[in-house]
PDB file of C-alpha atoms in Angstrom:
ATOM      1  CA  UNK S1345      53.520 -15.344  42.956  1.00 94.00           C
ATOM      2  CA  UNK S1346      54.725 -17.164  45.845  1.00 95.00           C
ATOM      3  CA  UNK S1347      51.409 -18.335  47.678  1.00 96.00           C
ATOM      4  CA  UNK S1348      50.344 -19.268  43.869  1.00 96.00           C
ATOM      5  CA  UNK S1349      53.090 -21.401  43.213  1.00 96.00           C
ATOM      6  CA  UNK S1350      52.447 -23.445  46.366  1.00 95.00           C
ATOM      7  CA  UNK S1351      49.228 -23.803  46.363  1.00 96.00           C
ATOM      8  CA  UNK S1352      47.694 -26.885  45.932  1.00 93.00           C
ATOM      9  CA  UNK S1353      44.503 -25.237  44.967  1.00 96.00           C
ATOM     10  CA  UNK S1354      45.322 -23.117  42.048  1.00 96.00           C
ATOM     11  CA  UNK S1355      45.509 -24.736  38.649  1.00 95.00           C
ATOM     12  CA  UNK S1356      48.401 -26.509  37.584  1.00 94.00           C
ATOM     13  CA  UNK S1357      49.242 -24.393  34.877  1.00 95.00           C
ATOM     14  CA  UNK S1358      49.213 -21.341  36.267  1.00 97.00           C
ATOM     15  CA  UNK S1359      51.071 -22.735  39.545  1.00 97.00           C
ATOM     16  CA  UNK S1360      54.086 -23.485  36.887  1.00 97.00           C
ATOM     17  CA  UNK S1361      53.910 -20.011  35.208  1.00 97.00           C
ATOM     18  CA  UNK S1362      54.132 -18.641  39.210  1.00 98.00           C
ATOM     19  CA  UNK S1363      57.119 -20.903  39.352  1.00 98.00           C
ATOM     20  CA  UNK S1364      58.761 -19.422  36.125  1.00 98.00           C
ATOM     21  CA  UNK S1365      57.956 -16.108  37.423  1.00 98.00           C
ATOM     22  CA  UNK S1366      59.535 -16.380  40.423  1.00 98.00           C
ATOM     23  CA  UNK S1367      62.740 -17.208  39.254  1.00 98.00           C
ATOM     24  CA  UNK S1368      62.904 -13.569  37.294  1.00 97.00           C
ATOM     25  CA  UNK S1369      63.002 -12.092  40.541  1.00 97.00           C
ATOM     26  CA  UNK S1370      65.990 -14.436  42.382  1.00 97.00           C
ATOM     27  CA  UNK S1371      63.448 -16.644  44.242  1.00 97.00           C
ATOM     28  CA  UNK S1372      63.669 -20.342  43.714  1.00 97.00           C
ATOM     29  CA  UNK S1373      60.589 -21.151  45.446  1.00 97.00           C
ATOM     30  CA  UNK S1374      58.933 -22.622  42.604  1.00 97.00           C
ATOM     31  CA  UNK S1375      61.878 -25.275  41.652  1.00 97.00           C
ATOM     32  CA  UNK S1376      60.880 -27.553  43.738  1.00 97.00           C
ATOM     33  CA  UNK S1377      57.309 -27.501  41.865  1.00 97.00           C
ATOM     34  CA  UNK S1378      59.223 -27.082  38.585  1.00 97.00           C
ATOM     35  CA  UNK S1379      61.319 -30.164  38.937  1.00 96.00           C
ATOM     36  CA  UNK S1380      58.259 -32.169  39.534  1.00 96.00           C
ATOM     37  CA  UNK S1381      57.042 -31.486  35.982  1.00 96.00           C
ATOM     38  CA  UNK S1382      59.689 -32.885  34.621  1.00 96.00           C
ATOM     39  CA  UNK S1383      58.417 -36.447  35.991  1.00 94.00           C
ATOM     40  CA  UNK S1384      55.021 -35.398  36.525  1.00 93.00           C
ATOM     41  CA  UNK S1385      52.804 -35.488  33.733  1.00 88.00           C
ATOM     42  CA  UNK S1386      50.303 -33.628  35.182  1.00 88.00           C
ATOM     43  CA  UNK S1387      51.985 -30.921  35.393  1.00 91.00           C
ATOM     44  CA  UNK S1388      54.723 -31.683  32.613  1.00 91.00           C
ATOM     45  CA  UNK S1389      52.759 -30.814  30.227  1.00 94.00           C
ATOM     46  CA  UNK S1390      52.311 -27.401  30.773  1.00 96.00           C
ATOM     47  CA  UNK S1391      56.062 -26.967  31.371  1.00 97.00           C
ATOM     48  CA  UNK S1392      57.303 -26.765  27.867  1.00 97.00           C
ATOM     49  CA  UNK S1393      56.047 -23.673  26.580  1.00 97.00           C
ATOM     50  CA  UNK S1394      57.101 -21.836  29.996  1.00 97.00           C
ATOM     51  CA  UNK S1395      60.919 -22.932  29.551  1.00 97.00           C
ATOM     52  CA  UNK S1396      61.721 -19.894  27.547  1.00 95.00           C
ATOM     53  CA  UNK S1397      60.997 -17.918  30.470  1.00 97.00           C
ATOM     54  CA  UNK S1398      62.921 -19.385  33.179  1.00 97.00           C
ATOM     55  CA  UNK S1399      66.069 -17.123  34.723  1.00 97.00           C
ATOM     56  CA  UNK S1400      68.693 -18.959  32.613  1.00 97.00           C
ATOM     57  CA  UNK S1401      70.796 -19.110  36.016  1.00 96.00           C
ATOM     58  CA  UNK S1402      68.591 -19.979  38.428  1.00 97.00           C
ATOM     59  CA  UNK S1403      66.360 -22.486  35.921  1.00 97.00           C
ATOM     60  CA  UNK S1404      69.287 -24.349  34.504  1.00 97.00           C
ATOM     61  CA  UNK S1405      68.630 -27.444  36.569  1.00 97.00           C
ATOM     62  CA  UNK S1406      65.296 -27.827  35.500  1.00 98.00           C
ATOM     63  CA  UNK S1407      66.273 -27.187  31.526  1.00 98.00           C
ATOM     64  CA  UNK S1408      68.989 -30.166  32.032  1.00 97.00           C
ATOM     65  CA  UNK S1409      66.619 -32.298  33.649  1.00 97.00           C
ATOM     66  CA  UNK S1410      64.006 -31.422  30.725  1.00 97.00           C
ATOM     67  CA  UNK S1411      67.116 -32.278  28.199  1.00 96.00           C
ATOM     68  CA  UNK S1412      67.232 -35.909  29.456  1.00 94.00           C
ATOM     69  CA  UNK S1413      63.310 -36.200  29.195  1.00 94.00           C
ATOM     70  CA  UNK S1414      61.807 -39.098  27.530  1.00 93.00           C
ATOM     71  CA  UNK S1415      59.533 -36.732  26.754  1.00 94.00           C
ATOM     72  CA  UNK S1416      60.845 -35.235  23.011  1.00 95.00           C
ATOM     73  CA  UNK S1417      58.149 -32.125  23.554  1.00 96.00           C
ATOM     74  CA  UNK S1418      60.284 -31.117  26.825  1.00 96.00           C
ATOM     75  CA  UNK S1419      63.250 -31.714  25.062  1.00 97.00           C
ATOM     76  CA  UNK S1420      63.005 -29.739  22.429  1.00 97.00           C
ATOM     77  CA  UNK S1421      61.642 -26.451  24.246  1.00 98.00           C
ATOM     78  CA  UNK S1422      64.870 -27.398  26.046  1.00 98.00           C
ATOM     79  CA  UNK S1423      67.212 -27.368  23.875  1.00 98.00           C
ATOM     80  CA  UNK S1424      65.575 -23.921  22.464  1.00 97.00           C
ATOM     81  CA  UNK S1425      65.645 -22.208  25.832  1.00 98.00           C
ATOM     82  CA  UNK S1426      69.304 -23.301  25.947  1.00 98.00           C
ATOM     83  CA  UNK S1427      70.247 -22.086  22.593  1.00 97.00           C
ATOM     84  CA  UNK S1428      68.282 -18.605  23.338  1.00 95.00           C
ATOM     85  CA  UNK S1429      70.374 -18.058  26.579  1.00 94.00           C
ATOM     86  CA  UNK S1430      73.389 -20.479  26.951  1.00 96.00           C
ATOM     87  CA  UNK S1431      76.740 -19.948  27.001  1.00 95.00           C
ATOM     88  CA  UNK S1432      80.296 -22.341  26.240  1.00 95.00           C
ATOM     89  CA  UNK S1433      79.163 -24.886  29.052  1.00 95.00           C
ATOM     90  CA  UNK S1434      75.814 -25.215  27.501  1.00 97.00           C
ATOM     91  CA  UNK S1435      77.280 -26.090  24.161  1.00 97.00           C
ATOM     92  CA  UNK S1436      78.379 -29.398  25.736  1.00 96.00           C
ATOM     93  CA  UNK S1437      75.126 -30.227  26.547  1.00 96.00           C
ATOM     94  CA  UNK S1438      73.606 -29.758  23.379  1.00 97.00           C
ATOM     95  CA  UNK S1439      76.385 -31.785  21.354  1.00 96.00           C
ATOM     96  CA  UNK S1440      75.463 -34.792  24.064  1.00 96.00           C
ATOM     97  CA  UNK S1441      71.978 -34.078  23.429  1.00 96.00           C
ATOM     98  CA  UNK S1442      72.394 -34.664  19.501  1.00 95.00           C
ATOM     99  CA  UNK S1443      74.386 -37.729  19.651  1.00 94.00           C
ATOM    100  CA  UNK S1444      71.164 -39.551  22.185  1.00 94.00           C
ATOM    101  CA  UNK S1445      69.023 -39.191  19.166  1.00 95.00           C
ATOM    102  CA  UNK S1446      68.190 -40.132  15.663  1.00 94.00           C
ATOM    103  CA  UNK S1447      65.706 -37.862  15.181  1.00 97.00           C
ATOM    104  CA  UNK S1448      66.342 -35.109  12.848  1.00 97.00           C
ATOM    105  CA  UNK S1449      64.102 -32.424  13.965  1.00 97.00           C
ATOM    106  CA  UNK S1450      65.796 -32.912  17.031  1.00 97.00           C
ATOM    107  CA  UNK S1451      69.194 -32.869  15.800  1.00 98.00           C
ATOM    108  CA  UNK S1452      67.988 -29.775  13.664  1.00 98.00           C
ATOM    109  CA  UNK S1453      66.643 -27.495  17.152  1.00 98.00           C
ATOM    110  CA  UNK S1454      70.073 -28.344  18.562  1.00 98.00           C
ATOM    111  CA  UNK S1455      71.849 -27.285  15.231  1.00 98.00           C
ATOM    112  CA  UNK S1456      69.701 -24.177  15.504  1.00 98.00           C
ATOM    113  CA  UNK S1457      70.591 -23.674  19.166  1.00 98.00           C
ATOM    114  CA  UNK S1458      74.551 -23.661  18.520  1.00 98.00           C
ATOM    115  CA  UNK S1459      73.925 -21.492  16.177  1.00 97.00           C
ATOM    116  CA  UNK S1460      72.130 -19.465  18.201  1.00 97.00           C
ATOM    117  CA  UNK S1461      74.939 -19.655  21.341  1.00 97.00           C
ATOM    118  CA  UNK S1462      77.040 -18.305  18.628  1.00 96.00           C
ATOM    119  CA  UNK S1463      80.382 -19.298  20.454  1.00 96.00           C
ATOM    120  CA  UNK S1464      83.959 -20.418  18.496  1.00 96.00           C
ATOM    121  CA  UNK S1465      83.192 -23.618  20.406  1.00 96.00           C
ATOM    122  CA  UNK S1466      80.277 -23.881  18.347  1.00 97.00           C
ATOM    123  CA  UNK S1467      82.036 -24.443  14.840  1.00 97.00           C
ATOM    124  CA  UNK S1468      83.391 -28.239  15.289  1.00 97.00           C
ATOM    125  CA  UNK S1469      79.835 -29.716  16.008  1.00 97.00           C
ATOM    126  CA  UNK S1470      78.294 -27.595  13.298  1.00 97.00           C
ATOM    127  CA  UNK S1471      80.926 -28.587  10.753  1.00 97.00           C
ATOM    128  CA  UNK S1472      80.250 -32.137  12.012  1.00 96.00           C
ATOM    129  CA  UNK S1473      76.778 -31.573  11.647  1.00 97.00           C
ATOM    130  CA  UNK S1474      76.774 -30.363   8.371  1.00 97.00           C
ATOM    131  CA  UNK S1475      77.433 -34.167   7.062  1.00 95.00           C
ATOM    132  CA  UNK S1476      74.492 -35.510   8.541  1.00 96.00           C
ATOM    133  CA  UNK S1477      72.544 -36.812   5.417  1.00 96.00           C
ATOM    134  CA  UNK S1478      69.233 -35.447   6.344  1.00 97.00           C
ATOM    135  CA  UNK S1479      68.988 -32.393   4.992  1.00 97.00           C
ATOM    136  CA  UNK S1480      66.679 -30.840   7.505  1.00 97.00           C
ATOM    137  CA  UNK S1481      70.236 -31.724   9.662  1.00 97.00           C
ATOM    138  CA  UNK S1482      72.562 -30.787   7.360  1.00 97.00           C
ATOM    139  CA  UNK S1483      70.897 -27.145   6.015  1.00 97.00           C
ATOM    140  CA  UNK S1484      69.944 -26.431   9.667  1.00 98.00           C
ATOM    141  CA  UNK S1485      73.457 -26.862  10.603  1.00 98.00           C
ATOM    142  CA  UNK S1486      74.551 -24.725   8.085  1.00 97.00           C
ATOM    143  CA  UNK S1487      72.478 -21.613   8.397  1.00 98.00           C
ATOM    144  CA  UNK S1488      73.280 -21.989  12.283  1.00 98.00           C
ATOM    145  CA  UNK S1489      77.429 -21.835  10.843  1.00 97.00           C
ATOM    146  CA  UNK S1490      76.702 -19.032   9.434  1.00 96.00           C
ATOM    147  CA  UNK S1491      74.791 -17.425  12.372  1.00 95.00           C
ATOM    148  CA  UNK S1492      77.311 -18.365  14.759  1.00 96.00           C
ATOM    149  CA  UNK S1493      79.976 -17.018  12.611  1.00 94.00           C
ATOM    150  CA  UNK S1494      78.280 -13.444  12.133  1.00 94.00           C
ATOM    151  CA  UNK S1495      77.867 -13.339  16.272  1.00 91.00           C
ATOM    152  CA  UNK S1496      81.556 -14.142  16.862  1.00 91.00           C
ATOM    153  CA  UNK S1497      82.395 -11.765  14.231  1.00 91.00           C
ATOM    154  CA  UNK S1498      80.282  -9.140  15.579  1.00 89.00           C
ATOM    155  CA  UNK S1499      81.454  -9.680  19.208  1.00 81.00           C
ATOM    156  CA  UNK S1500      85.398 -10.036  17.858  1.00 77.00           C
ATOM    157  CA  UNK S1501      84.657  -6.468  16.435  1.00 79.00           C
ATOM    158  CA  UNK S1502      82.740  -4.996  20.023  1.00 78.00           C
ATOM    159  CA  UNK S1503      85.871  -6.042  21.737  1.00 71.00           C
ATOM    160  CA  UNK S1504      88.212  -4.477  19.809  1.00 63.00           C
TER     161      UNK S1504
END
């Protein structure tokens, strides 16, 4: 995975996928590689369907970076990856992430992504969200409530 992460000579795509890979087994690498995508077009566009794969740990850099994009592709396989694996410092991220946009499908995947974090942190931007007046926003935002709700529930009730 290594050797095809660095080389120059293999395909771009499946140099990033090496570079994913590699970070499910500790080694970072690919990150270098990774981090160019994010400003690299080239190789950028192969990058957001591989985000969902990245070690959470080790890849956070890289799904930041891909936050900030200009790119709203990036961004939004960002803010998914985040929601899938994040935690209570990730949820300040993705409330920062909403308020940079107008765009309600993006608004929406960070909705979903709370949701999906499923932390008590989670319920003041939801409840905020909930007024947007797009209702992609606003019934995104409240399905994601109620997911977050059922996951603190259900860890309240592990822990006890």
């Amino acid at each position: 995975l290594r050797q095809t992460a660095l080389s120059d000579k293999v395909n771009p795509r499946v140099r990033l996928a090496a570079a994913v890979a590699l970070t499910n087994y500790g080694n970072s690498d690919g990150m270098p590689l990774l981090k160019t995508a994010l400003v690299d077009d080239s190789y950028g566009r192969y990058l957001p369907p591989l985000l969902d794969h990245l070690d959470f740990k080790l890849g956070r850099p890289v799904l930041v970076g891909a936050l900030r994009s200009s790119n709203q592709v990036l961004r939004l396989a960002a803010i998914e990856a985040i929601g899938r694996d994040g935690g209570d410092p990730e949820i300040v991220l993705l409330k920062e992430a909403g308020t940079r946009t107008d765009d309600p499908m993006e608004i929406a995947q960070v909705a979903w992504s709370l949701g999906h974090i499923g932390r008590p942190n989670c319920i003041p931007v939801l409840l905020g969200m909930i007024q947007n007046p797009q209702p992609q926003v606003r019934d995104t935002a409240a399905d994601s409530l109620g997911h977050a709700v059922e996951h603190i529930t259900a860890h309240s009730a592990k822990s006890h």
